[in-house]
Amino acid sequence: MSPESDALIDLIAQAEALPEPYLITGPQAAYIYHGWLHPVPKIVDVCIPSLEGGKAAWQAALRPPWTVLAQTPTLSQARLASRIVVLEPCLTEKRYERRVMYQGLAFISAEDLCIDLLHNSKTQIGLAEIAALLIKQKDNLDWSYLLDETGSSWLGHRLLEIVAMVNHEAGRVLLETQSLETQIAPPSNIASIHPGTLKEVLRPLRAQWEAANA
């Protein structure tokens, strides 16, 4: 895992006092797994079961300079605050059971984070972030779980496209595709990633696959 940001260092110091259950998600979790795209240092996304009672519990646990919000901060909120936790009521028992503990904090698993990124990423940077996670965590990922959760939907096809892109741009089989191709259903009414974006999406990641090839 990659070095944590100042905001995570602050949370690590208070880890035992944080209301459970929760999962660190979003860009901070992504950077821990891929070490590529730096998150906004002072904002941490946290998934909890419910905002009812949950927000008050986090406000009680995190004193100033922390600000606890239930939605993405506005530019003015982000500018004025020195530390922000953004709570989202998205935690399920299944995901919590798959949590990864790091420095006393509970993080979303790399596989569940990858699924979220596959579902939500619509920009070239977002697609590159998925590729970065797959490259960095390729030997640690539970591919069976990832395929079970994505293979029968358009997410599986998107995953296969990104894996194929990585291998093409790397000039070798960096990520195995044979098992993916046999388990991922054919796409249905999905707009594929345009081939013309391939180099633009993956160029920033060249250092990662060159390191993997060293």
PDB file of C-alpha atoms in Angstrom:
ATOM      1  CA  MET A   1       0.000   0.000   0.000  1.00  0.00           C
ATOM      2  CA  SER A   2       1.068   3.563  -0.623  1.00  0.00           C
ATOM      3  CA  PRO A   3       1.937   6.300   1.884  1.00  0.00           C
ATOM      4  CA  GLU A   4      -1.095   7.983   3.386  1.00  0.00           C
ATOM      5  CA  SER A   5      -2.060  11.655   3.144  1.00  0.00           C
ATOM      6  CA  ASP A   6      -2.044  14.118   6.028  1.00  0.00           C
ATOM      7  CA  ALA A   7      -5.799  13.649   6.454  1.00  0.00           C
ATOM      8  CA  LEU A   8      -5.403   9.893   6.794  1.00  0.00           C
ATOM      9  CA  ILE A   9      -2.547  10.365   9.249  1.00  0.00           C
ATOM     10  CA  ASP A  10      -4.942  12.418  11.374  1.00  0.00           C
ATOM     11  CA  LEU A  11      -7.582   9.673  11.183  1.00  0.00           C
ATOM     12  CA  ILE A  12      -5.031   6.973  12.001  1.00  0.00           C
ATOM     13  CA  ALA A  13      -4.237   8.832  15.223  1.00  0.00           C
ATOM     14  CA  GLN A  14      -7.944   8.703  16.123  1.00  0.00           C
ATOM     15  CA  ALA A  15      -8.736   5.270  14.670  1.00  0.00           C
ATOM     16  CA  GLU A  16      -9.872   3.676  17.926  1.00  0.00           C
ATOM     17  CA  ALA A  17     -12.413   6.443  18.527  1.00  0.00           C
ATOM     18  CA  LEU A  18     -14.062   6.345  15.085  1.00  0.00           C
ATOM     19  CA  PRO A  19     -17.687   5.133  15.006  1.00  0.00           C
ATOM     20  CA  GLU A  20     -17.979   1.639  13.549  1.00  0.00           C
ATOM     21  CA  PRO A  21     -18.827   0.217  11.127  1.00  0.00           C
ATOM     22  CA  TYR A  22     -17.360   2.349   8.338  1.00  0.00           C
ATOM     23  CA  LEU A  23     -15.138   2.079   5.275  1.00  0.00           C
ATOM     24  CA  ILE A  24     -12.688   4.597   3.840  1.00  0.00           C
ATOM     25  CA  THR A  25     -13.570   4.868   0.143  1.00  0.00           C
ATOM     26  CA  GLY A  26     -13.098   7.214  -2.801  1.00  0.00           C
ATOM     27  CA  PRO A  27      -9.830   8.817  -3.926  1.00  0.00           C
ATOM     28  CA  GLN A  28      -8.027   8.297  -0.608  1.00  0.00           C
ATOM     29  CA  ALA A  29      -8.683   4.549  -0.748  1.00  0.00           C
ATOM     30  CA  ALA A  30      -7.828   4.434  -4.447  1.00  0.00           C
ATOM     31  CA  TYR A  31      -4.451   6.071  -3.837  1.00  0.00           C
ATOM     32  CA  ILE A  32      -3.652   3.602  -1.082  1.00  0.00           C
ATOM     33  CA  TYR A  33      -4.132   0.823  -3.640  1.00  0.00           C
ATOM     34  CA  HIS A  34      -2.588   2.284  -6.797  1.00  0.00           C
ATOM     35  CA  GLY A  35      -0.253   5.055  -5.600  1.00  0.00           C
ATOM     36  CA  TRP A  36      -0.804   6.947  -8.841  1.00  0.00           C
ATOM     37  CA  LEU A  37      -3.391   9.746  -8.820  1.00  0.00           C
ATOM     38  CA  HIS A  38      -3.064  11.880  -5.701  1.00  0.00           C
ATOM     39  CA  PRO A  39      -6.353  12.658  -3.916  1.00  0.00           C
ATOM     40  CA  VAL A  40      -7.322  16.031  -2.506  1.00  0.00           C
ATOM     41  CA  PRO A  41      -5.204  15.797   0.671  1.00  0.00           C
ATOM     42  CA  LYS A  42      -7.758  17.105   3.143  1.00  0.00           C
ATOM     43  CA  ILE A  43     -10.908  15.264   1.989  1.00  0.00           C
ATOM     44  CA  VAL A  44     -11.725  11.695   3.037  1.00  0.00           C
ATOM     45  CA  ASP A  45     -14.790   9.813   1.783  1.00  0.00           C
ATOM     46  CA  VAL A  46     -16.339   7.459   4.327  1.00  0.00           C
ATOM     47  CA  CYS A  47     -19.076   4.910   3.730  1.00  0.00           C
ATOM     48  CA  ILE A  48     -21.422   4.264   6.679  1.00  0.00           C
ATOM     49  CA  PRO A  49     -24.676   2.290   7.058  1.00  0.00           C
ATOM     50  CA  SER A  50     -26.939   5.311   7.566  1.00  0.00           C
ATOM     51  CA  LEU A  51     -26.781   9.064   8.019  1.00  0.00           C
ATOM     52  CA  GLU A  52     -29.423   8.834  10.734  1.00  0.00           C
ATOM     53  CA  GLY A  53     -27.323   8.951  13.853  1.00  0.00           C
ATOM     54  CA  GLY A  54     -24.194   8.323  11.836  1.00  0.00           C
ATOM     55  CA  LYS A  55     -23.422  11.937  11.059  1.00  0.00           C
ATOM     56  CA  ALA A  56     -23.862  12.990  14.684  1.00  0.00           C
ATOM     57  CA  ALA A  57     -21.588  10.156  15.822  1.00  0.00           C
ATOM     58  CA  TRP A  58     -18.839  11.240  13.440  1.00  0.00           C
ATOM     59  CA  GLN A  59     -19.231  14.872  14.427  1.00  0.00           C
ATOM     60  CA  ALA A  60     -18.799  13.851  18.058  1.00  0.00           C
ATOM     61  CA  ALA A  61     -15.752  11.706  17.273  1.00  0.00           C
ATOM     62  CA  LEU A  62     -13.972  14.226  15.057  1.00  0.00           C
ATOM     63  CA  ARG A  63     -13.449  17.591  16.665  1.00  0.00           C
ATOM     64  CA  PRO A  64     -12.201  20.704  14.854  1.00  0.00           C
ATOM     65  CA  PRO A  65     -10.344  21.170  12.582  1.00  0.00           C
ATOM     66  CA  TRP A  66     -12.458  18.387  11.057  1.00  0.00           C
ATOM     67  CA  THR A  67     -15.682  19.211   9.208  1.00  0.00           C
ATOM     68  CA  VAL A  68     -18.197  16.385   8.753  1.00  0.00           C
ATOM     69  CA  LEU A  69     -20.451  16.615   5.683  1.00  0.00           C
ATOM     70  CA  ALA A  70     -23.112  14.402   4.134  1.00  0.00           C
ATOM     71  CA  GLN A  71     -22.435  15.525   0.570  1.00  0.00           C
ATOM     72  CA  THR A  72     -19.541  16.564  -1.640  1.00  0.00           C
ATOM     73  CA  PRO A  73     -18.234  19.898  -0.342  1.00  0.00           C
ATOM     74  CA  THR A  74     -18.730  23.055  -2.335  1.00  0.00           C
ATOM     75  CA  LEU A  75     -15.664  24.972  -3.435  1.00  0.00           C
ATOM     76  CA  SER A  76     -16.143  27.459  -0.610  1.00  0.00           C
ATOM     77  CA  GLN A  77     -16.518  24.686   1.984  1.00  0.00           C
ATOM     78  CA  ALA A  78     -13.408  22.948   0.697  1.00  0.00           C
ATOM     79  CA  ARG A  79     -11.449  26.184   0.700  1.00  0.00           C
ATOM     80  CA  LEU A  80     -12.398  27.135   4.264  1.00  0.00           C
ATOM     81  CA  ALA A  81     -12.012  23.722   5.915  1.00  0.00           C
ATOM     82  CA  SER A  82      -8.666  22.162   6.764  1.00  0.00           C
ATOM     83  CA  ARG A  83      -9.965  18.580   7.135  1.00  0.00           C
ATOM     84  CA  ILE A  84     -13.209  17.169   5.685  1.00  0.00           C
ATOM     85  CA  VAL A  85     -14.951  13.821   6.063  1.00  0.00           C
ATOM     86  CA  VAL A  86     -17.697  13.206   3.502  1.00  0.00           C
ATOM     87  CA  LEU A  87     -20.174  10.585   4.724  1.00  0.00           C
ATOM     88  CA  GLU A  88     -22.179   8.435   2.323  1.00  0.00           C
ATOM     89  CA  PRO A  89     -24.850   5.935   3.480  1.00  0.00           C
ATOM     90  CA  CYS A  90     -23.669   3.093   1.247  1.00  0.00           C
ATOM     91  CA  LEU A  91     -22.199   0.493   3.597  1.00  0.00           C
ATOM     92  CA  THR A  92     -23.468  -3.075   3.273  1.00  0.00           C
ATOM     93  CA  GLU A  93     -22.697  -6.021   5.506  1.00  0.00           C
ATOM     94  CA  LYS A  94     -21.061  -7.857   2.598  1.00  0.00           C
ATOM     95  CA  ARG A  95     -18.670  -5.015   1.856  1.00  0.00           C
ATOM     96  CA  TYR A  96     -17.847  -4.488   5.504  1.00  0.00           C
ATOM     97  CA  GLU A  97     -16.940  -8.157   5.859  1.00  0.00           C
ATOM     98  CA  ARG A  98     -14.485  -7.680   2.984  1.00  0.00           C
ATOM     99  CA  ARG A  99     -12.852  -4.637   4.570  1.00  0.00           C
ATOM    100  CA  VAL A 100      -9.080  -4.232   4.547  1.00  0.00           C
ATOM    101  CA  MET A 101      -7.473  -2.916   7.719  1.00  0.00           C
ATOM    102  CA  TYR A 102      -4.553  -0.540   7.253  1.00  0.00           C
ATOM    103  CA  GLN A 103      -2.908   1.409  10.059  1.00  0.00           C
ATOM    104  CA  GLY A 104      -5.985   0.817  12.209  1.00  0.00           C
ATOM    105  CA  LEU A 105      -8.449   2.154   9.609  1.00  0.00           C
ATOM    106  CA  ALA A 106     -11.056   0.103   7.729  1.00  0.00           C
ATOM    107  CA  PHE A 107     -10.782   0.488   3.947  1.00  0.00           C
ATOM    108  CA  ILE A 108     -13.041  -0.694   1.162  1.00  0.00           C
ATOM    109  CA  SER A 109     -11.504  -3.737  -0.524  1.00  0.00           C
ATOM    110  CA  ALA A 110      -9.609  -3.209  -3.764  1.00  0.00           C
ATOM    111  CA  GLU A 111     -12.150  -5.367  -5.600  1.00  0.00           C
ATOM    112  CA  ASP A 112     -15.187  -3.431  -4.358  1.00  0.00           C
ATOM    113  CA  LEU A 113     -13.435  -0.154  -5.094  1.00  0.00           C
ATOM    114  CA  CYS A 114     -12.677  -1.377  -8.618  1.00  0.00           C
ATOM    115  CA  ILE A 115     -16.367  -2.211  -9.090  1.00  0.00           C
ATOM    116  CA  ASP A 116     -17.337   1.287  -7.948  1.00  0.00           C
ATOM    117  CA  LEU A 117     -14.816   2.857 -10.314  1.00  0.00           C
ATOM    118  CA  LEU A 118     -16.026   0.706 -13.211  1.00  0.00           C
ATOM    119  CA  HIS A 119     -19.567   1.859 -12.531  1.00  0.00           C
ATOM    120  CA  ASN A 120     -18.877   5.549 -11.965  1.00  0.00           C
ATOM    121  CA  SER A 121     -15.842   6.470 -14.087  1.00  0.00           C
ATOM    122  CA  LYS A 122     -16.748   8.373 -17.237  1.00  0.00           C
ATOM    123  CA  THR A 123     -13.551  10.311 -17.963  1.00  0.00           C
ATOM    124  CA  GLN A 124     -10.157   9.311 -19.310  1.00  0.00           C
ATOM    125  CA  ILE A 125      -8.626   9.949 -15.899  1.00  0.00           C
ATOM    126  CA  GLY A 126     -11.238   7.706 -14.299  1.00  0.00           C
ATOM    127  CA  LEU A 127     -10.505   4.884 -16.729  1.00  0.00           C
ATOM    128  CA  ALA A 128      -6.771   5.291 -16.174  1.00  0.00           C
ATOM    129  CA  GLU A 129      -7.334   5.072 -12.426  1.00  0.00           C
ATOM    130  CA  ILE A 130      -9.006   1.677 -12.860  1.00  0.00           C
ATOM    131  CA  ALA A 131      -6.064   0.540 -14.974  1.00  0.00           C
ATOM    132  CA  ALA A 132      -3.622   1.792 -12.341  1.00  0.00           C
ATOM    133  CA  LEU A 133      -5.403  -0.190  -9.633  1.00  0.00           C
ATOM    134  CA  LEU A 134      -5.442  -3.362 -11.748  1.00  0.00           C
ATOM    135  CA  ILE A 135      -1.746  -3.026 -12.590  1.00  0.00           C
ATOM    136  CA  LYS A 136      -0.599  -2.351  -9.034  1.00  0.00           C
ATOM    137  CA  GLN A 137      -2.843  -4.954  -7.392  1.00  0.00           C
ATOM    138  CA  LYS A 138      -2.873  -7.617 -10.117  1.00  0.00           C
ATOM    139  CA  ASP A 139      -1.216 -10.241  -7.909  1.00  0.00           C
ATOM    140  CA  ASN A 140      -3.381  -9.442  -4.882  1.00  0.00           C
ATOM    141  CA  LEU A 141      -6.854  -9.080  -6.384  1.00  0.00           C
ATOM    142  CA  ASP A 142      -9.539 -11.684  -5.806  1.00  0.00           C
ATOM    143  CA  TRP A 143     -10.295 -12.040  -9.505  1.00  0.00           C
ATOM    144  CA  SER A 144     -12.966 -14.679  -8.866  1.00  0.00           C
ATOM    145  CA  TYR A 145     -14.942 -12.240  -6.725  1.00  0.00           C
ATOM    146  CA  LEU A 146     -14.411  -9.425  -9.214  1.00  0.00           C
ATOM    147  CA  LEU A 147     -15.698 -11.580 -12.060  1.00  0.00           C
ATOM    148  CA  ASP A 148     -18.640 -12.874 -10.029  1.00  0.00           C
ATOM    149  CA  GLU A 149     -19.705  -9.299  -9.325  1.00  0.00           C
ATOM    150  CA  THR A 150     -19.184  -7.887 -12.831  1.00  0.00           C
ATOM    151  CA  GLY A 151     -19.139 -10.692 -15.389  1.00  0.00           C
ATOM    152  CA  SER A 152     -22.864 -10.821 -16.096  1.00  0.00           C
ATOM    153  CA  SER A 153     -23.230  -7.046 -16.530  1.00  0.00           C
ATOM    154  CA  TRP A 154     -21.770  -4.292 -18.677  1.00  0.00           C
ATOM    155  CA  LEU A 155     -19.209  -3.736 -15.916  1.00  0.00           C
ATOM    156  CA  GLY A 156     -17.528  -6.997 -16.894  1.00  0.00           C
ATOM    157  CA  HIS A 157     -17.215  -5.882 -20.498  1.00  0.00           C
ATOM    158  CA  ARG A 158     -15.749  -2.570 -19.368  1.00  0.00           C
ATOM    159  CA  LEU A 159     -13.262  -4.460 -17.182  1.00  0.00           C
ATOM    160  CA  LEU A 160     -12.223  -6.654 -20.115  1.00  0.00           C
ATOM    161  CA  GLU A 161     -11.752  -3.603 -22.349  1.00  0.00           C
ATOM    162  CA  ILE A 162      -9.483  -1.907 -19.826  1.00  0.00           C
ATOM    163  CA  VAL A 163      -7.426  -5.077 -19.327  1.00  0.00           C
ATOM    164  CA  ALA A 164      -7.034  -5.409 -23.108  1.00  0.00           C
ATOM    165  CA  MET A 165      -5.971  -1.755 -23.312  1.00  0.00           C
ATOM    166  CA  VAL A 166      -3.315  -2.247 -20.650  1.00  0.00           C
ATOM    167  CA  ASN A 167      -1.849  -5.275 -22.423  1.00  0.00           C
ATOM    168  CA  HIS A 168      -1.881  -3.548 -25.807  1.00  0.00           C
ATOM    169  CA  GLU A 169      -0.158  -0.437 -24.534  1.00  0.00           C
ATOM    170  CA  ALA A 170       2.323  -2.423 -22.433  1.00  0.00           C
ATOM    171  CA  GLY A 171       3.244  -4.531 -25.454  1.00  0.00           C
ATOM    172  CA  ARG A 172       2.922  -7.753 -23.467  1.00  0.00           C
ATOM    173  CA  VAL A 173       0.453  -9.722 -21.364  1.00  0.00           C
ATOM    174  CA  LEU A 174       0.611  -7.695 -18.191  1.00  0.00           C
ATOM    175  CA  LEU A 175      -2.890  -8.737 -17.102  1.00  0.00           C
ATOM    176  CA  GLU A 176      -4.215 -12.202 -17.987  1.00  0.00           C
ATOM    177  CA  THR A 177      -7.306 -12.133 -20.203  1.00  0.00           C
ATOM    178  CA  GLN A 178      -8.077 -15.771 -20.964  1.00  0.00           C
ATOM    179  CA  SER A 179     -10.123 -16.428 -17.832  1.00  0.00           C
ATOM    180  CA  LEU A 180     -11.835 -13.064 -18.183  1.00  0.00           C
ATOM    181  CA  GLU A 181     -12.953 -13.754 -21.740  1.00  0.00           C
ATOM    182  CA  THR A 182     -14.559 -17.063 -20.780  1.00  0.00           C
ATOM    183  CA  GLN A 183     -16.490 -15.653 -17.824  1.00  0.00           C
ATOM    184  CA  ILE A 184     -17.609 -12.233 -19.024  1.00  0.00           C
ATOM    185  CA  ALA A 185     -20.887 -12.082 -20.885  1.00  0.00           C
ATOM    186  CA  PRO A 186     -21.011 -10.419 -24.339  1.00  0.00           C
ATOM    187  CA  PRO A 187     -21.907  -6.725 -24.145  1.00  0.00           C
ATOM    188  CA  SER A 188     -25.439  -5.536 -24.732  1.00  0.00           C
ATOM    189  CA  ASN A 189     -26.148  -1.944 -25.726  1.00  0.00           C
ATOM    190  CA  ILE A 190     -22.968  -0.550 -24.215  1.00  0.00           C
ATOM    191  CA  ALA A 191     -20.816   2.157 -25.718  1.00  0.00           C
ATOM    192  CA  SER A 192     -17.277   0.784 -25.880  1.00  0.00           C
ATOM    193  CA  ILE A 193     -14.246   2.801 -24.922  1.00  0.00           C
ATOM    194  CA  HIS A 194     -13.190   4.532 -28.120  1.00  0.00           C
ATOM    195  CA  PRO A 195      -9.901   3.074 -29.441  1.00  0.00           C
ATOM    196  CA  GLY A 196      -8.621   6.570 -30.100  1.00  0.00           C
ATOM    197  CA  THR A 197      -8.508   7.266 -26.378  1.00  0.00           C
ATOM    198  CA  LEU A 198      -6.269   4.278 -25.623  1.00  0.00           C
ATOM    199  CA  LYS A 199      -2.914   6.026 -25.576  1.00  0.00           C
ATOM    200  CA  GLU A 200      -4.302   9.103 -23.835  1.00  0.00           C
ATOM    201  CA  VAL A 201      -5.887   6.987 -21.116  1.00  0.00           C
ATOM    202  CA  LEU A 202      -2.878   4.812 -20.424  1.00  0.00           C
ATOM    203  CA  ARG A 203       0.130   7.007 -21.180  1.00  0.00           C
ATOM    204  CA  PRO A 204       0.370   8.273 -17.560  1.00  0.00           C
ATOM    205  CA  LEU A 205       0.625   4.672 -16.343  1.00  0.00           C
ATOM    206  CA  ARG A 206       3.652   3.650 -18.400  1.00  0.00           C
ATOM    207  CA  ALA A 207       5.958   3.948 -15.392  1.00  0.00           C
ATOM    208  CA  GLN A 208       3.842   1.402 -13.516  1.00  0.00           C
ATOM    209  CA  TRP A 209       3.990  -1.352 -16.120  1.00  0.00           C
ATOM    210  CA  GLU A 210       7.648  -0.661 -16.821  1.00  0.00           C
ATOM    211  CA  ALA A 211       8.264  -1.174 -13.098  1.00  0.00           C
ATOM    212  CA  ALA A 212       6.181  -4.356 -13.215  1.00  0.00           C
ATOM    213  CA  ASN A 213       8.348  -5.571 -16.099  1.00  0.00           C
ATOM    214  CA  ALA A 214      11.631  -4.807 -14.320  1.00  0.00           C
TER     215      ALA A 214
END
